[in-house]
Amino acid sequence: GAGVSQSPSNKVTEKGKDVELRCDPISGHTALYWYRQSLGQGLEFLIYFQGNSAPDKSGLPSDRFSAERTGGSVSTLTIQRTQQEDSAVYLCASSSPPFSGEETQYFGPGTRLLVL
Amino acid sequence: DAKTTQPTSMDCAEGRAANLPCNHSTISGNEYVYWYRQIHSQGPQYIIHGLKNNETNEMASLIITEDRKSSTLILPHATLRDTAVYYCIVRPYNYGQNFVFGPGTRLSVLP
């Protein structure tokens, strides 16, 4: 597709369960970002991948959160032992390679996570 | 923390121009002004960005003051579908800089 896609669109889980959220960036985009947005709040940066470099994990709120990006394309955000405060919309964005003249981030539709 | 200040909310009549202001008085020389919007239940949508010159695309125009301390996003003919939260973001044009979104301006386009 032409844009960033995310799956699932919605996820309801029970407290203590693990969840995996998937992001498919725009083809050719080497940078990938994860953000989350709690109800009525702004976006909170979580993690950033650029090519094969070590990811910037400075925004991850706890060690229950992890992310990986296989083959420089698809990324999975994993939340272990989910808590109710993890309920939010998780957004993925991607952007073009460096020095391409276009570093605008394009966002996916998000995954709405509800932890009961 | 966001480096921008925007009004909390604005109304605009359908068909009229919507002018959304943004103050960024501490902007640095290498920082661009980006505008995104977020329609309810959707991911943020890129609108436009600029450094110091005014910019125009199919969605909007961006007017940046000469001192670059403020800017205005202009939607020339607002429609009901333009109702959204509009975010003004200041960000270096360096790779790997995440976007810091403030609370934005909630624009309501009224029939």
PDB file of C-alpha atoms in Angstrom:
ATOM      1  CA  GLY A   1       0.000   0.000   0.000  1.00  0.00           C
ATOM      2  CA  ALA A   2       0.901   3.633  -0.283  1.00  0.00           C
ATOM      3  CA  GLY A   3       0.857   4.472   3.404  1.00  0.00           C
ATOM      4  CA  VAL A   4       1.942   3.174   6.789  1.00  0.00           C
ATOM      5  CA  SER A   5      -0.226   0.298   7.935  1.00  0.00           C
ATOM      6  CA  GLN A   6      -0.713  -1.024  11.442  1.00  0.00           C
ATOM      7  CA  SER A   7      -2.368  -4.089  12.864  1.00  0.00           C
ATOM      8  CA  PRO A   8      -4.519  -4.854  14.634  1.00  0.00           C
ATOM      9  CA  SER A   9      -6.717  -1.777  14.477  1.00  0.00           C
ATOM     10  CA  ASN A  10      -8.082  -2.541  17.918  1.00  0.00           C
ATOM     11  CA  LYS A  11      -6.884  -4.825  20.666  1.00  0.00           C
ATOM     12  CA  VAL A  12      -8.615  -5.650  23.926  1.00  0.00           C
ATOM     13  CA  THR A  13      -6.617  -7.660  26.421  1.00  0.00           C
ATOM     14  CA  GLU A  14      -6.644  -8.599  30.047  1.00  0.00           C
ATOM     15  CA  LYS A  15      -4.260  -7.152  32.576  1.00  0.00           C
ATOM     16  CA  GLY A  16      -1.101  -9.224  32.757  1.00  0.00           C
ATOM     17  CA  LYS A  17      -1.249 -10.544  29.213  1.00  0.00           C
ATOM     18  CA  ASP A  18       1.366  -9.810  26.555  1.00  0.00           C
ATOM     19  CA  VAL A  19       0.456  -8.017  23.325  1.00  0.00           C
ATOM     20  CA  GLU A  20       2.205  -7.500  20.004  1.00  0.00           C
ATOM     21  CA  LEU A  21       1.505  -4.573  17.721  1.00  0.00           C
ATOM     22  CA  ARG A  22       2.676  -4.518  14.129  1.00  0.00           C
ATOM     23  CA  CYS A  23       3.761  -1.711  11.827  1.00  0.00           C
ATOM     24  CA  ASP A  24       4.414  -1.869   8.083  1.00  0.00           C
ATOM     25  CA  PRO A  25       6.227   1.311   7.021  1.00  0.00           C
ATOM     26  CA  ILE A  26       6.101   2.943   3.625  1.00  0.00           C
ATOM     27  CA  SER A  27       8.260   1.014   1.173  1.00  0.00           C
ATOM     28  CA  GLY A  28      11.755   2.485   1.007  1.00  0.00           C
ATOM     29  CA  HIS A  29      11.487   4.334   4.309  1.00  0.00           C
ATOM     30  CA  THR A  30      14.445   3.429   6.474  1.00  0.00           C
ATOM     31  CA  ALA A  31      13.353   5.293   9.600  1.00  0.00           C
ATOM     32  CA  LEU A  32      10.531   4.027  11.779  1.00  0.00           C
ATOM     33  CA  TYR A  33       9.093   5.587  14.928  1.00  0.00           C
ATOM     34  CA  TRP A  34       6.667   4.381  17.576  1.00  0.00           C
ATOM     35  CA  TYR A  35       4.552   6.810  19.593  1.00  0.00           C
ATOM     36  CA  ARG A  36       1.613   6.380  21.915  1.00  0.00           C
ATOM     37  CA  GLN A  37      -1.287   8.682  22.597  1.00  0.00           C
ATOM     38  CA  SER A  38      -3.375   8.395  25.700  1.00  0.00           C
ATOM     39  CA  LEU A  39      -6.968   9.614  25.642  1.00  0.00           C
ATOM     40  CA  GLY A  40      -7.060  13.362  25.163  1.00  0.00           C
ATOM     41  CA  GLN A  41      -3.283  13.649  25.347  1.00  0.00           C
ATOM     42  CA  GLY A  42      -0.505  14.491  22.927  1.00  0.00           C
ATOM     43  CA  LEU A  43       1.854  12.020  21.324  1.00  0.00           C
ATOM     44  CA  GLU A  44       4.538  10.414  23.461  1.00  0.00           C
ATOM     45  CA  PHE A  45       7.681   9.202  21.685  1.00  0.00           C
ATOM     46  CA  LEU A  46       8.620   5.596  22.424  1.00  0.00           C
ATOM     47  CA  ILE A  47      11.344   4.303  20.112  1.00  0.00           C
ATOM     48  CA  TYR A  48      13.091   5.050  16.812  1.00  0.00           C
ATOM     49  CA  PHE A  49      14.770   2.759  14.287  1.00  0.00           C
ATOM     50  CA  GLN A  50      17.067   3.884  11.491  1.00  0.00           C
ATOM     51  CA  GLY A  51      18.324   1.224   9.113  1.00  0.00           C
ATOM     52  CA  ASN A  52      20.660  -1.222  10.836  1.00  0.00           C
ATOM     53  CA  SER A  53      21.709   1.178  13.575  1.00  0.00           C
ATOM     54  CA  ALA A  54      20.967   0.544  17.222  1.00  0.00           C
ATOM     55  CA  PRO A  55      17.487   1.865  18.003  1.00  0.00           C
ATOM     56  CA  ASP A  56      16.861   4.908  20.155  1.00  0.00           C
ATOM     57  CA  LYS A  57      14.890   3.444  23.051  1.00  0.00           C
ATOM     58  CA  SER A  58      14.933   6.558  25.195  1.00  0.00           C
ATOM     59  CA  GLY A  59      11.157   6.926  25.200  1.00  0.00           C
ATOM     60  CA  LEU A  60      10.194   3.459  26.342  1.00  0.00           C
ATOM     61  CA  PRO A  61       8.356   3.884  29.664  1.00  0.00           C
ATOM     62  CA  SER A  62       9.457   0.612  31.259  1.00  0.00           C
ATOM     63  CA  ASP A  63      11.255  -2.638  30.569  1.00  0.00           C
ATOM     64  CA  ARG A  64       7.901  -4.229  29.814  1.00  0.00           C
ATOM     65  CA  PHE A  65       8.047  -2.447  26.468  1.00  0.00           C
ATOM     66  CA  SER A  66      10.278  -3.644  23.658  1.00  0.00           C
ATOM     67  CA  ALA A  67      10.365  -3.349  19.908  1.00  0.00           C
ATOM     68  CA  GLU A  68      12.175  -4.924  17.056  1.00  0.00           C
ATOM     69  CA  ARG A  69      12.450  -4.302  13.376  1.00  0.00           C
ATOM     70  CA  THR A  70      13.221  -7.281  11.196  1.00  0.00           C
ATOM     71  CA  GLY A  71      14.934  -6.867   7.856  1.00  0.00           C
ATOM     72  CA  GLY A  72      14.758  -3.112   8.126  1.00  0.00           C
ATOM     73  CA  SER A  73      11.072  -3.075   7.317  1.00  0.00           C
ATOM     74  CA  VAL A  74       8.262  -4.401   9.501  1.00  0.00           C
ATOM     75  CA  SER A  75       8.381  -3.546  13.195  1.00  0.00           C
ATOM     76  CA  THR A  76       6.726  -5.168  16.188  1.00  0.00           C
ATOM     77  CA  LEU A  77       6.098  -3.396  19.487  1.00  0.00           C
ATOM     78  CA  THR A  78       5.669  -5.828  22.364  1.00  0.00           C
ATOM     79  CA  ILE A  79       4.161  -4.981  25.721  1.00  0.00           C
ATOM     80  CA  GLN A  80       4.625  -7.641  28.372  1.00  0.00           C
ATOM     81  CA  ARG A  81       2.408  -8.053  31.431  1.00  0.00           C
ATOM     82  CA  THR A  82       0.086  -5.299  30.299  1.00  0.00           C
ATOM     83  CA  GLN A  83      -1.291  -2.822  32.817  1.00  0.00           C
ATOM     84  CA  GLN A  84      -4.401  -0.700  32.592  1.00  0.00           C
ATOM     85  CA  GLU A  85      -2.282   2.438  32.179  1.00  0.00           C
ATOM     86  CA  ASP A  86      -0.933   0.950  28.947  1.00  0.00           C
ATOM     87  CA  SER A  87      -4.314   1.597  27.359  1.00  0.00           C
ATOM     88  CA  ALA A  88      -3.719   4.073  24.549  1.00  0.00           C
ATOM     89  CA  VAL A  89      -3.459   4.459  20.804  1.00  0.00           C
ATOM     90  CA  TYR A  90      -0.084   3.242  19.572  1.00  0.00           C
ATOM     91  CA  LEU A  91       1.051   5.060  16.462  1.00  0.00           C
ATOM     92  CA  CYS A  92       3.792   4.177  14.026  1.00  0.00           C
ATOM     93  CA  ALA A  93       5.448   6.593  11.611  1.00  0.00           C
ATOM     94  CA  SER A  94       8.098   6.228   8.928  1.00  0.00           C
ATOM     95  CA  SER A  95      10.276   8.599   6.954  1.00  0.00           C
ATOM     96  CA  SER A  96      12.663   8.567   4.020  1.00  0.00           C
ATOM     97  CA  PRO A  97      16.364   7.741   4.201  1.00  0.00           C
ATOM     98  CA  PRO A  98      18.750  10.448   5.453  1.00  0.00           C
ATOM     99  CA  PHE A  99      19.933  13.098   3.049  1.00  0.00           C
ATOM    100  CA  SER A 100      17.055  12.285   0.746  1.00  0.00           C
ATOM    101  CA  GLY A 101      15.704  15.790   1.148  1.00  0.00           C
ATOM    102  CA  GLU A 102      12.463  14.575   2.688  1.00  0.00           C
ATOM    103  CA  GLU A 103      12.375  13.642   6.357  1.00  0.00           C
ATOM    104  CA  THR A 104       8.705  14.204   6.975  1.00  0.00           C
ATOM    105  CA  GLN A 105       7.203  11.503   9.136  1.00  0.00           C
ATOM    106  CA  TYR A 106       4.082   9.797   7.818  1.00  0.00           C
ATOM    107  CA  PHE A 107       1.839   8.170  10.387  1.00  0.00           C
ATOM    108  CA  GLY A 108      -0.227   5.028  10.338  1.00  0.00           C
ATOM    109  CA  PRO A 109      -3.822   4.830  11.600  1.00  0.00           C
ATOM    110  CA  GLY A 110      -2.752   3.466  14.973  1.00  0.00           C
ATOM    111  CA  THR A 111      -3.669   0.490  17.133  1.00  0.00           C
ATOM    112  CA  ARG A 112      -6.165   1.156  19.915  1.00  0.00           C
ATOM    113  CA  LEU A 113      -5.173  -0.915  22.914  1.00  0.00           C
ATOM    114  CA  LEU A 114      -7.538  -1.421  25.815  1.00  0.00           C
ATOM    115  CA  VAL A 115      -6.314  -3.285  28.875  1.00  0.00           C
ATOM    116  CA  LEU A 116      -9.115  -4.497  31.119  1.00  0.00           C
TER     117      LEU A 116
ATOM    118  CA  ASP B   1       8.356  19.873  25.980  1.00  0.00           C
ATOM    119  CA  ALA B   2       6.738  21.422  22.925  1.00  0.00           C
ATOM    120  CA  LYS B   3       8.427  24.620  21.802  1.00  0.00           C
ATOM    121  CA  THR B   4       5.251  26.069  20.354  1.00  0.00           C
ATOM    122  CA  THR B   5       2.186  27.875  21.650  1.00  0.00           C
ATOM    123  CA  GLN B   6      -1.169  27.574  19.947  1.00  0.00           C
ATOM    124  CA  PRO B   7      -4.704  28.616  20.869  1.00  0.00           C
ATOM    125  CA  THR B   8      -6.665  25.816  22.454  1.00  0.00           C
ATOM    126  CA  SER B   9      -9.566  26.043  20.048  1.00  0.00           C
ATOM    127  CA  MET B  10     -10.925  27.991  17.099  1.00  0.00           C
ATOM    128  CA  ASP B  11     -14.105  28.064  15.058  1.00  0.00           C
ATOM    129  CA  CYS B  12     -14.377  28.745  11.349  1.00  0.00           C
ATOM    130  CA  ALA B  13     -17.367  28.999   9.042  1.00  0.00           C
ATOM    131  CA  GLU B  14     -17.526  26.483   6.243  1.00  0.00           C
ATOM    132  CA  GLY B  15     -16.143  27.921   3.005  1.00  0.00           C
ATOM    133  CA  ARG B  16     -14.149  30.604   4.751  1.00  0.00           C
ATOM    134  CA  ALA B  17     -10.408  30.668   5.265  1.00  0.00           C
ATOM    135  CA  ALA B  18      -9.152  29.185   8.506  1.00  0.00           C
ATOM    136  CA  ASN B  19      -6.081  30.930   9.887  1.00  0.00           C
ATOM    137  CA  LEU B  20      -4.337  29.003  12.632  1.00  0.00           C
ATOM    138  CA  PRO B  21      -1.579  30.849  14.481  1.00  0.00           C
ATOM    139  CA  CYS B  22       1.468  29.404  16.168  1.00  0.00           C
ATOM    140  CA  ASN B  23       4.136  31.075  18.282  1.00  0.00           C
ATOM    141  CA  HIS B  24       7.635  29.638  18.347  1.00  0.00           C
ATOM    142  CA  SER B  25       9.700  32.475  19.755  1.00  0.00           C
ATOM    143  CA  THR B  26      12.653  30.238  20.728  1.00  0.00           C
ATOM    144  CA  ILE B  27      13.039  28.630  17.320  1.00  0.00           C
ATOM    145  CA  SER B  28      16.623  27.931  16.271  1.00  0.00           C
ATOM    146  CA  GLY B  29      18.170  28.566  12.882  1.00  0.00           C
ATOM    147  CA  ASN B  30      18.156  24.914  11.870  1.00  0.00           C
ATOM    148  CA  GLU B  31      14.595  24.223  12.972  1.00  0.00           C
ATOM    149  CA  TYR B  32      11.720  23.816  10.612  1.00  0.00           C
ATOM    150  CA  VAL B  33       8.059  24.498  11.303  1.00  0.00           C
ATOM    151  CA  TYR B  34       5.838  21.509  10.641  1.00  0.00           C
ATOM    152  CA  TRP B  35       2.074  21.289  10.691  1.00  0.00           C
ATOM    153  CA  TYR B  36       0.108  18.109  11.195  1.00  0.00           C
ATOM    154  CA  ARG B  37      -3.532  17.507  11.910  1.00  0.00           C
ATOM    155  CA  GLN B  38      -5.371  14.705  13.604  1.00  0.00           C
ATOM    156  CA  ILE B  39      -8.939  13.950  12.766  1.00  0.00           C
ATOM    157  CA  HIS B  40     -10.794  12.044  15.441  1.00  0.00           C
ATOM    158  CA  SER B  41      -9.685   8.417  15.749  1.00  0.00           C
ATOM    159  CA  GLN B  42      -7.078   8.709  13.011  1.00  0.00           C
ATOM    160  CA  GLY B  43      -3.297   9.002  12.973  1.00  0.00           C
ATOM    161  CA  PRO B  44      -1.688  12.430  12.498  1.00  0.00           C
ATOM    162  CA  GLN B  45      -1.709  13.642   8.909  1.00  0.00           C
ATOM    163  CA  TYR B  46       1.153  15.703   7.499  1.00  0.00           C
ATOM    164  CA  ILE B  47       0.050  19.061   6.092  1.00  0.00           C
ATOM    165  CA  ILE B  48       3.033  21.236   5.303  1.00  0.00           C
ATOM    166  CA  HIS B  49       6.416  22.386   6.554  1.00  0.00           C
ATOM    167  CA  GLY B  50       8.780  25.279   5.981  1.00  0.00           C
ATOM    168  CA  LEU B  51      11.976  26.933   7.125  1.00  0.00           C
ATOM    169  CA  LYS B  52      11.688  30.656   6.415  1.00  0.00           C
ATOM    170  CA  ASN B  53       9.911  31.085   3.099  1.00  0.00           C
ATOM    171  CA  ASN B  54       6.173  30.880   2.754  1.00  0.00           C
ATOM    172  CA  GLU B  55       5.024  27.534   1.442  1.00  0.00           C
ATOM    173  CA  THR B  56       1.906  26.361  -0.358  1.00  0.00           C
ATOM    174  CA  ASN B  57       0.641  22.954  -1.349  1.00  0.00           C
ATOM    175  CA  GLU B  58      -2.668  21.406  -2.279  1.00  0.00           C
ATOM    176  CA  MET B  59      -3.815  21.357   1.317  1.00  0.00           C
ATOM    177  CA  ALA B  60      -2.723  24.635   2.822  1.00  0.00           C
ATOM    178  CA  SER B  61      -0.408  27.624   2.926  1.00  0.00           C
ATOM    179  CA  LEU B  62       2.192  28.325   5.567  1.00  0.00           C
ATOM    180  CA  ILE B  63       3.145  31.896   6.334  1.00  0.00           C
ATOM    181  CA  ILE B  64       6.270  32.342   8.470  1.00  0.00           C
ATOM    182  CA  THR B  65       7.145  35.764   9.845  1.00  0.00           C
ATOM    183  CA  GLU B  66      10.461  37.288   8.866  1.00  0.00           C
ATOM    184  CA  ASP B  67      11.878  36.798  12.361  1.00  0.00           C
ATOM    185  CA  ARG B  68      10.536  33.211  12.293  1.00  0.00           C
ATOM    186  CA  LYS B  69       9.059  33.587  15.757  1.00  0.00           C
ATOM    187  CA  SER B  70       5.556  32.834  14.605  1.00  0.00           C
ATOM    188  CA  SER B  71       3.676  31.297  11.728  1.00  0.00           C
ATOM    189  CA  THR B  72       0.156  30.870  10.415  1.00  0.00           C
ATOM    190  CA  LEU B  73      -1.385  27.889   8.730  1.00  0.00           C
ATOM    191  CA  ILE B  74      -4.056  28.866   6.235  1.00  0.00           C
ATOM    192  CA  LEU B  75      -6.751  26.535   4.981  1.00  0.00           C
ATOM    193  CA  PRO B  76      -8.144  28.644   2.141  1.00  0.00           C
ATOM    194  CA  HIS B  77     -11.660  27.193   1.977  1.00  0.00           C
ATOM    195  CA  ALA B  78     -12.421  25.212   5.097  1.00  0.00           C
ATOM    196  CA  THR B  79     -14.818  22.296   4.864  1.00  0.00           C
ATOM    197  CA  LEU B  80     -16.493  20.241   7.555  1.00  0.00           C
ATOM    198  CA  ARG B  81     -13.887  17.538   6.939  1.00  0.00           C
ATOM    199  CA  ASP B  82     -11.191  19.956   8.102  1.00  0.00           C
ATOM    200  CA  THR B  83     -12.499  19.753  11.656  1.00  0.00           C
ATOM    201  CA  ALA B  84      -9.516  18.355  13.563  1.00  0.00           C
ATOM    202  CA  VAL B  85      -6.759  19.107  16.048  1.00  0.00           C
ATOM    203  CA  TYR B  86      -3.954  20.996  14.327  1.00  0.00           C
ATOM    204  CA  TYR B  87      -0.418  20.658  15.637  1.00  0.00           C
ATOM    205  CA  CYS B  88       2.389  23.124  15.028  1.00  0.00           C
ATOM    206  CA  ILE B  89       5.787  21.516  15.627  1.00  0.00           C
ATOM    207  CA  VAL B  90       9.284  22.918  15.585  1.00  0.00           C
ATOM    208  CA  ARG B  91      11.917  20.353  14.759  1.00  0.00           C
ATOM    209  CA  PRO B  92      15.481  20.312  13.505  1.00  0.00           C
ATOM    210  CA  TYR B  93      15.825  18.887  10.023  1.00  0.00           C
ATOM    211  CA  ASN B  94      18.089  16.223  11.436  1.00  0.00           C
ATOM    212  CA  TYR B  95      17.539  12.601  11.105  1.00  0.00           C
ATOM    213  CA  GLY B  96      16.165  10.795  14.085  1.00  0.00           C
ATOM    214  CA  GLN B  97      14.495  13.698  15.752  1.00  0.00           C
ATOM    215  CA  ASN B  98      11.100  12.588  16.950  1.00  0.00           C
ATOM    216  CA  PHE B  99       8.205  14.982  16.750  1.00  0.00           C
ATOM    217  CA  VAL B 100       7.148  16.598  20.011  1.00  0.00           C
ATOM    218  CA  PHE B 101       3.436  17.232  19.781  1.00  0.00           C
ATOM    219  CA  GLY B 102       1.853  19.824  22.037  1.00  0.00           C
ATOM    220  CA  PRO B 103      -1.889  20.003  22.722  1.00  0.00           C
ATOM    221  CA  GLY B 104      -2.560  21.725  19.367  1.00  0.00           C
ATOM    222  CA  THR B 105      -5.558  23.778  18.278  1.00  0.00           C
ATOM    223  CA  ARG B 106      -8.936  22.148  17.996  1.00  0.00           C
ATOM    224  CA  LEU B 107     -10.485  23.641  14.846  1.00  0.00           C
ATOM    225  CA  SER B 108     -14.217  23.316  14.465  1.00  0.00           C
ATOM    226  CA  VAL B 109     -15.580  24.106  11.014  1.00  0.00           C
ATOM    227  CA  LEU B 110     -19.196  25.117  11.377  1.00  0.00           C
ATOM    228  CA  PRO B 111     -21.885  24.779   8.692  1.00  0.00           C
TER     229      PRO B 111
END
